[in-house]
XYZ file of C-alpha atoms in Angstrom:
391
model
C 1.888 8.363 0.059
C -0.063 10.885 -2.003
C 0.653 12.548 -5.280
C 0.753 15.785 -3.857
C 3.065 14.667 -1.113
C 5.827 12.658 -3.323
C 8.983 13.918 -4.023
C 7.162 15.989 -7.164
C 5.651 18.201 -4.685
C 7.998 21.243 -5.101
C 8.317 21.016 -9.037
C 6.940 24.029 -10.728
C 5.168 24.101 -14.185
C 5.079 26.487 -16.897
C 3.472 25.561 -20.175
C 5.327 26.669 -23.299
C 2.096 26.148 -25.312
C -1.783 25.168 -24.664
C -2.317 21.733 -23.669
C -4.012 20.896 -26.554
C -3.290 18.348 -29.281
C -3.243 20.984 -31.949
C -0.147 22.810 -30.717
C 2.406 23.154 -33.368
C 5.828 22.241 -32.128
C 8.891 24.467 -32.554
C 12.164 22.551 -33.051
C 13.910 23.143 -29.489
C 16.547 20.274 -30.218
C 19.928 21.442 -28.938
C 19.067 24.876 -28.473
C 19.177 27.326 -25.688
C 15.914 26.114 -24.557
C 17.622 22.711 -23.866
C 20.430 24.159 -21.906
C 20.172 21.084 -19.529
C 21.730 18.887 -22.383
C 24.783 21.449 -23.006
C 25.294 21.574 -19.373
C 26.074 17.754 -19.262
C 27.861 18.124 -22.380
C 25.257 16.483 -24.717
C 25.387 17.562 -28.281
C 23.769 16.646 -31.752
C 27.198 15.284 -32.671
C 27.381 12.980 -29.860
C 24.087 11.650 -30.563
C 24.614 11.351 -34.245
C 28.079 9.268 -33.494
C 26.453 7.015 -31.125
C 23.457 6.576 -33.644
C 25.597 5.292 -36.329
C 27.456 3.033 -33.548
C 24.423 1.335 -32.406
C 23.123 0.858 -35.763
C 25.345 -2.336 -36.225
C 23.910 -3.605 -32.993
C 20.374 -4.706 -32.725
C 20.679 -5.303 -29.029
C 21.906 -2.165 -28.189
C 19.239 -0.459 -30.411
C 16.680 -2.424 -28.457
C 18.206 -1.158 -24.952
C 15.298 0.101 -22.749
C 15.038 2.445 -19.820
C 12.004 1.975 -17.519
C 10.203 5.183 -16.185
C 8.657 4.414 -13.221
C 6.076 7.375 -12.625
C 2.675 8.587 -13.913
C 1.745 7.045 -16.939
C 3.470 8.776 -19.581
C 1.645 10.042 -22.756
C 2.592 7.273 -25.566
C 1.082 9.068 -28.226
C 3.335 12.659 -27.909
C 5.044 13.333 -31.091
C 8.373 13.036 -29.290
C 7.777 9.367 -27.880
C 5.299 7.779 -30.275
C 6.843 4.490 -31.574
C 9.464 4.636 -28.854
C 7.816 3.949 -25.645
C 5.249 1.458 -24.334
C 3.465 1.849 -21.563
C 3.004 -1.411 -19.060
C 0.798 -1.589 -15.932
C 2.125 -3.672 -13.021
C -0.269 -2.590 -10.520
C -4.324 -2.154 -10.700
C -5.644 1.395 -10.597
C -7.300 4.072 -12.460
C -5.424 5.309 -15.511
C -7.756 7.434 -17.476
C -5.218 10.058 -18.739
C -1.706 10.789 -19.215
C 0.353 12.226 -16.427
C 2.465 15.632 -16.882
C 4.996 14.591 -14.855
C 5.463 11.085 -16.177
C 5.517 12.378 -19.557
C 7.952 15.268 -18.969
C 10.300 12.654 -17.260
C 10.226 10.233 -20.273
C 10.743 13.063 -22.581
C 13.991 14.041 -20.276
C 15.304 10.691 -20.501
C 14.668 9.648 -24.243
C 12.710 11.844 -26.241
C 13.280 11.160 -30.237
C 15.714 13.426 -32.332
C 13.054 14.029 -34.732
C 13.787 17.586 -35.837
C 10.432 18.777 -33.671
C 9.923 19.346 -30.155
C 12.914 18.567 -27.786
C 15.504 15.700 -27.840
C 16.135 13.604 -24.866
C 19.367 12.476 -23.267
C 19.262 8.932 -24.756
C 17.167 9.216 -28.018
C 18.810 5.892 -29.300
C 17.359 3.843 -26.277
C 13.625 2.604 -25.900
C 11.456 3.631 -22.963
C 8.696 1.906 -20.946
C 6.529 3.603 -19.122
C 5.687 1.780 -15.937
C 3.243 3.734 -13.501
C 3.767 3.661 -9.800
C 1.054 6.363 -9.527
C -2.618 6.177 -10.926
C -5.028 8.965 -11.619
C -5.329 9.674 -7.865
C -2.048 8.858 -6.411
C 0.607 6.206 -5.252
C -0.208 2.411 -5.909
C 2.995 0.792 -5.467
C 2.669 -0.372 -1.947
C 5.294 -3.429 -2.261
C 8.219 -0.896 -2.551
C 8.033 -0.832 -6.417
C 8.780 -4.709 -6.418
C 5.903 -5.609 -9.047
C 7.245 -2.368 -11.233
C 10.900 -3.276 -10.966
C 10.081 -7.348 -11.927
C 8.146 -5.879 -14.981
C 10.811 -3.498 -16.126
C 13.394 -6.365 -15.611
C 11.160 -9.067 -17.521
C 10.798 -6.556 -20.305
C 14.720 -6.234 -20.696
C 15.253 -2.560 -19.106
C 18.897 -1.901 -18.085
C 17.968 1.596 -16.372
C 15.187 2.296 -14.140
C 14.269 6.054 -13.069
C 12.416 6.784 -9.835
C 11.284 10.502 -9.613
C 9.781 10.080 -6.419
C 10.308 9.542 -2.672
C 9.686 9.749 0.902
C 7.564 12.270 2.618
C 9.671 12.499 5.640
C 11.971 15.503 5.748
C 15.696 14.356 5.198
C 14.635 10.905 3.409
C 14.054 9.706 -0.117
C 13.757 6.136 0.428
C 10.671 4.420 1.911
C 11.453 1.931 4.914
C 12.661 -1.162 3.446
C 12.985 0.056 0.032
C 16.552 -0.434 -0.397
C 16.219 -3.914 0.706
C 14.080 -4.536 -2.407
C 16.254 -2.207 -4.904
C 19.476 -4.458 -3.876
C 17.771 -7.529 -5.525
C 18.246 -6.008 -8.927
C 21.945 -5.350 -8.596
C 23.023 -7.484 -11.466
C 20.340 -6.540 -13.983
C 19.394 -2.656 -13.845
C 20.956 0.779 -12.709
C 18.536 2.468 -10.212
C 18.397 6.176 -10.462
C 16.664 7.861 -7.740
C 15.529 11.664 -7.248
C 17.036 12.722 -4.084
C 13.975 14.806 -3.079
C 13.133 18.556 -2.937
C 13.006 19.578 0.593
C 16.216 21.391 0.645
C 17.425 19.348 3.365
C 20.580 16.980 4.356
C 19.708 13.585 3.994
C 19.449 11.338 7.298
C 20.688 8.087 7.615
C 19.297 5.385 5.289
C 18.437 2.157 7.166
C 19.787 -0.688 5.348
C 20.682 -4.327 6.325
C 23.074 -5.058 3.779
C 26.441 -4.041 2.676
C 25.882 -0.763 0.877
C 29.042 -0.387 -1.141
C 28.795 -3.601 -2.643
C 25.083 -4.491 -2.826
C 23.989 -0.898 -4.037
C 26.911 -0.145 -6.229
C 24.250 -0.020 -9.063
C 22.363 2.749 -7.245
C 22.501 6.653 -8.006
C 20.972 9.112 -5.872
C 20.571 12.281 -7.849
C 20.374 16.017 -6.790
C 19.720 19.143 -8.806
C 21.622 22.185 -9.734
C 21.056 25.432 -11.718
C 22.067 26.580 -14.792
C 25.299 27.960 -13.131
C 26.091 24.725 -11.336
C 25.153 25.583 -8.060
C 23.062 23.224 -5.791
C 19.311 24.129 -6.201
C 17.908 25.398 -3.141
C 15.111 22.760 -3.060
C 17.396 20.081 -3.747
C 18.219 17.673 -0.782
C 22.027 16.913 -0.147
C 23.809 13.882 1.113
C 25.502 15.287 4.024
C 27.781 12.873 5.719
C 25.104 10.320 6.642
C 25.213 6.679 6.068
C 23.438 3.675 4.213
C 23.512 1.091 7.106
C 21.503 -0.123 10.121
C 24.220 0.963 12.728
C 25.169 4.459 13.763
C 28.796 3.300 12.929
C 29.454 4.529 9.340
C 32.123 2.805 6.787
C 33.468 5.885 4.322
C 32.219 3.777 1.240
C 28.967 3.481 2.916
C 27.945 6.946 3.045
C 25.490 8.618 1.059
C 27.589 10.911 -0.670
C 29.320 7.985 -2.621
C 26.030 7.257 -4.187
C 25.226 10.829 -5.095
C 25.668 12.946 -8.345
C 23.842 16.111 -9.379
C 22.169 17.154 -12.496
C 20.496 20.114 -14.042
C 16.922 20.386 -12.433
C 15.538 23.988 -12.907
C 13.388 25.275 -15.551
C 13.720 21.870 -17.642
C 11.985 21.907 -20.940
C 10.289 18.659 -21.965
C 7.000 17.020 -23.189
C 3.744 17.362 -21.517
C 0.534 15.518 -22.527
C -1.355 16.139 -25.717
C 1.722 17.362 -27.758
C 2.621 20.392 -25.617
C 5.883 21.264 -24.243
C 6.841 22.948 -20.816
C 9.263 23.600 -18.079
C 9.408 21.858 -14.701
C 11.862 22.138 -11.717
C 12.871 19.432 -9.183
C 15.362 16.630 -8.561
C 12.460 14.839 -10.449
C 13.836 16.470 -13.692
C 17.814 15.957 -12.786
C 16.885 12.120 -12.198
C 16.089 11.159 -15.742
C 18.965 13.278 -17.265
C 21.397 10.784 -15.309
C 19.121 7.776 -16.270
C 19.335 8.870 -19.908
C 23.081 8.949 -19.814
C 23.281 5.381 -18.297
C 21.324 4.188 -21.222
C 23.851 5.939 -23.527
C 26.931 4.308 -21.645
C 25.221 0.929 -21.842
C 24.965 1.335 -25.671
C 28.267 2.839 -26.384
C 30.098 0.355 -24.546
C 28.157 -2.689 -26.119
C 30.741 -4.979 -28.213
C 27.999 -7.051 -29.885
C 27.926 -9.754 -27.240
C 27.795 -8.131 -23.658
C 26.995 -5.101 -21.969
C 28.691 -3.603 -18.964
C 27.521 -4.673 -15.519
C 24.945 -1.991 -13.906
C 27.670 -1.377 -11.200
C 30.034 -0.512 -14.058
C 27.895 2.020 -15.528
C 27.095 3.519 -12.265
C 30.797 4.015 -11.390
C 31.603 5.362 -14.901
C 29.068 8.199 -14.464
C 30.190 8.921 -11.116
C 34.147 8.789 -11.902
C 33.468 10.973 -15.028
C 31.558 13.453 -13.482
C 32.670 17.180 -13.084
C 34.096 17.965 -9.486
C 31.903 20.653 -7.734
C 31.988 22.209 -4.408
C 34.839 20.924 -2.007
C 37.432 18.750 -4.079
C 36.580 15.159 -3.957
C 33.533 13.329 -3.243
C 31.614 15.901 -0.892
C 28.690 16.394 1.290
C 26.754 18.725 -0.992
C 27.337 17.508 -4.454
C 28.897 13.936 -4.128
C 30.796 13.057 -6.970
C 29.894 16.261 -8.934
C 27.961 17.195 -12.007
C 27.053 14.493 -14.637
C 29.374 14.845 -17.799
C 28.084 12.516 -20.347
C 30.817 13.418 -22.753
C 33.290 12.427 -20.382
C 31.385 9.143 -19.502
C 31.544 8.053 -22.986
C 35.406 8.848 -23.098
C 38.107 6.752 -21.377
C 37.722 6.793 -17.555
C 40.656 5.744 -15.370
C 44.098 4.251 -16.667
C 44.119 3.775 -20.659
C 45.469 0.494 -21.798
C 46.930 -0.526 -25.289
C 46.883 -4.074 -26.344
C 50.658 -5.370 -26.867
C 50.072 -9.042 -27.884
C 48.828 -10.796 -31.106
C 45.396 -10.732 -29.880
C 43.120 -8.306 -27.789
C 43.279 -10.975 -25.108
C 46.592 -11.690 -25.087
C 48.033 -8.468 -22.886
C 47.482 -5.048 -22.364
C 49.925 -2.443 -20.969
C 49.101 1.277 -19.437
C 49.539 3.795 -22.069
C 51.428 5.987 -19.255
C 53.599 3.035 -18.854
C 54.553 2.294 -22.651
C 56.730 4.359 -25.095
C 53.295 5.688 -26.749
C 52.706 9.365 -26.101
C 48.826 9.823 -26.727
C 47.707 13.412 -26.915
C 45.354 14.776 -24.366
C 42.463 14.451 -26.926
C 42.989 10.935 -27.473
C 39.748 8.624 -27.057
C 39.116 5.162 -26.942
C 38.284 2.821 -29.798
C 34.159 3.251 -29.924
C 31.717 5.295 -31.446
C 34.208 8.353 -30.873
C 37.365 6.701 -31.503
C 38.532 7.284 -35.040
C 41.827 8.641 -33.972
C 43.027 5.236 -33.067
C 42.699 3.389 -36.353
C 44.827 0.198 -36.160
C 45.290 0.449 -32.321
C 43.261 -1.166 -29.724
C 42.960 0.823 -26.736
C 40.929 0.064 -23.143
C 40.037 2.082 -20.219
C 39.507 0.836 -16.778
C 36.159 -0.945 -17.525
C 37.592 -2.904 -20.637
C 35.750 -0.493 -23.145
């Protein structure tokens, strides 16, 4: 695998400023220049509310997302102080990588009133290169990088790379590595930029259970239509045999996010636009970090499978109704993911642990805008309400 032939190969680049450390930043935060945020319902108010909430929880403030890519520019004004670089492979790392910096910015650039803001500015980032200055270095299927991310406490891993074979996104045997981290990290993978329907993915395990922490991300344009370059899930399966259980179809792991002309950071304090499923994936990775943080209760986080499930079930349905062969679960919807998902329950006993009842089976008549008790739940003062994930 080479840098030119990886998933990034069809990403187009348009600089908005000269690639120089002397370029002055404009404030693009939450403007129309960052239409990718509003498209997935990320707003300044959402970030402000979450920031106020996680301020009470040091563990939530320290939540980390690993960016497996080229080496990000850790000195960029949008990233400095919030991202660390950690090497897992020998190689030549003499310069910051444009693709890795761009992906990191989409996932979690700072909310600092300058440049751009990432989907999860309240989470910390880890740049763990799987490409050096000359190309791919993670010949172990990424295991050393995953191990490093896990040891550093990452809850989310973004992988904006993939196979060079048409209709493939995973390397042979790669899923047998990824499933080892099912209990520790949400794994987010770019679907690929070949404009193809994905072929069957060989896998020896039980995909619906062992890979419930995996999200494969396609790209849509600003109108919510699948990008011409984006791979699609089709009706293919993740399994060793040609027999395919419905739950093991690739579309059940598939979600889409904006991936065309996405504005983000570039090395040497520059900003620019890139297109590709490489840009859609960190949007989803950032959303996963927000869900982890928002649901933190001072004691435990949700499981990776729960977070992946929340993002899928809260997505905006596109295309044919239901989980389909083009859009999978649909378009990422961050605001919905931070709200109640599934049946909502209210505590009925003398303590939270005593008993609960479904809201729609109680005498309570909540309005359509009622939210759960969290960073966004001031409407429920004095009442404790849970969604299908106990949030």
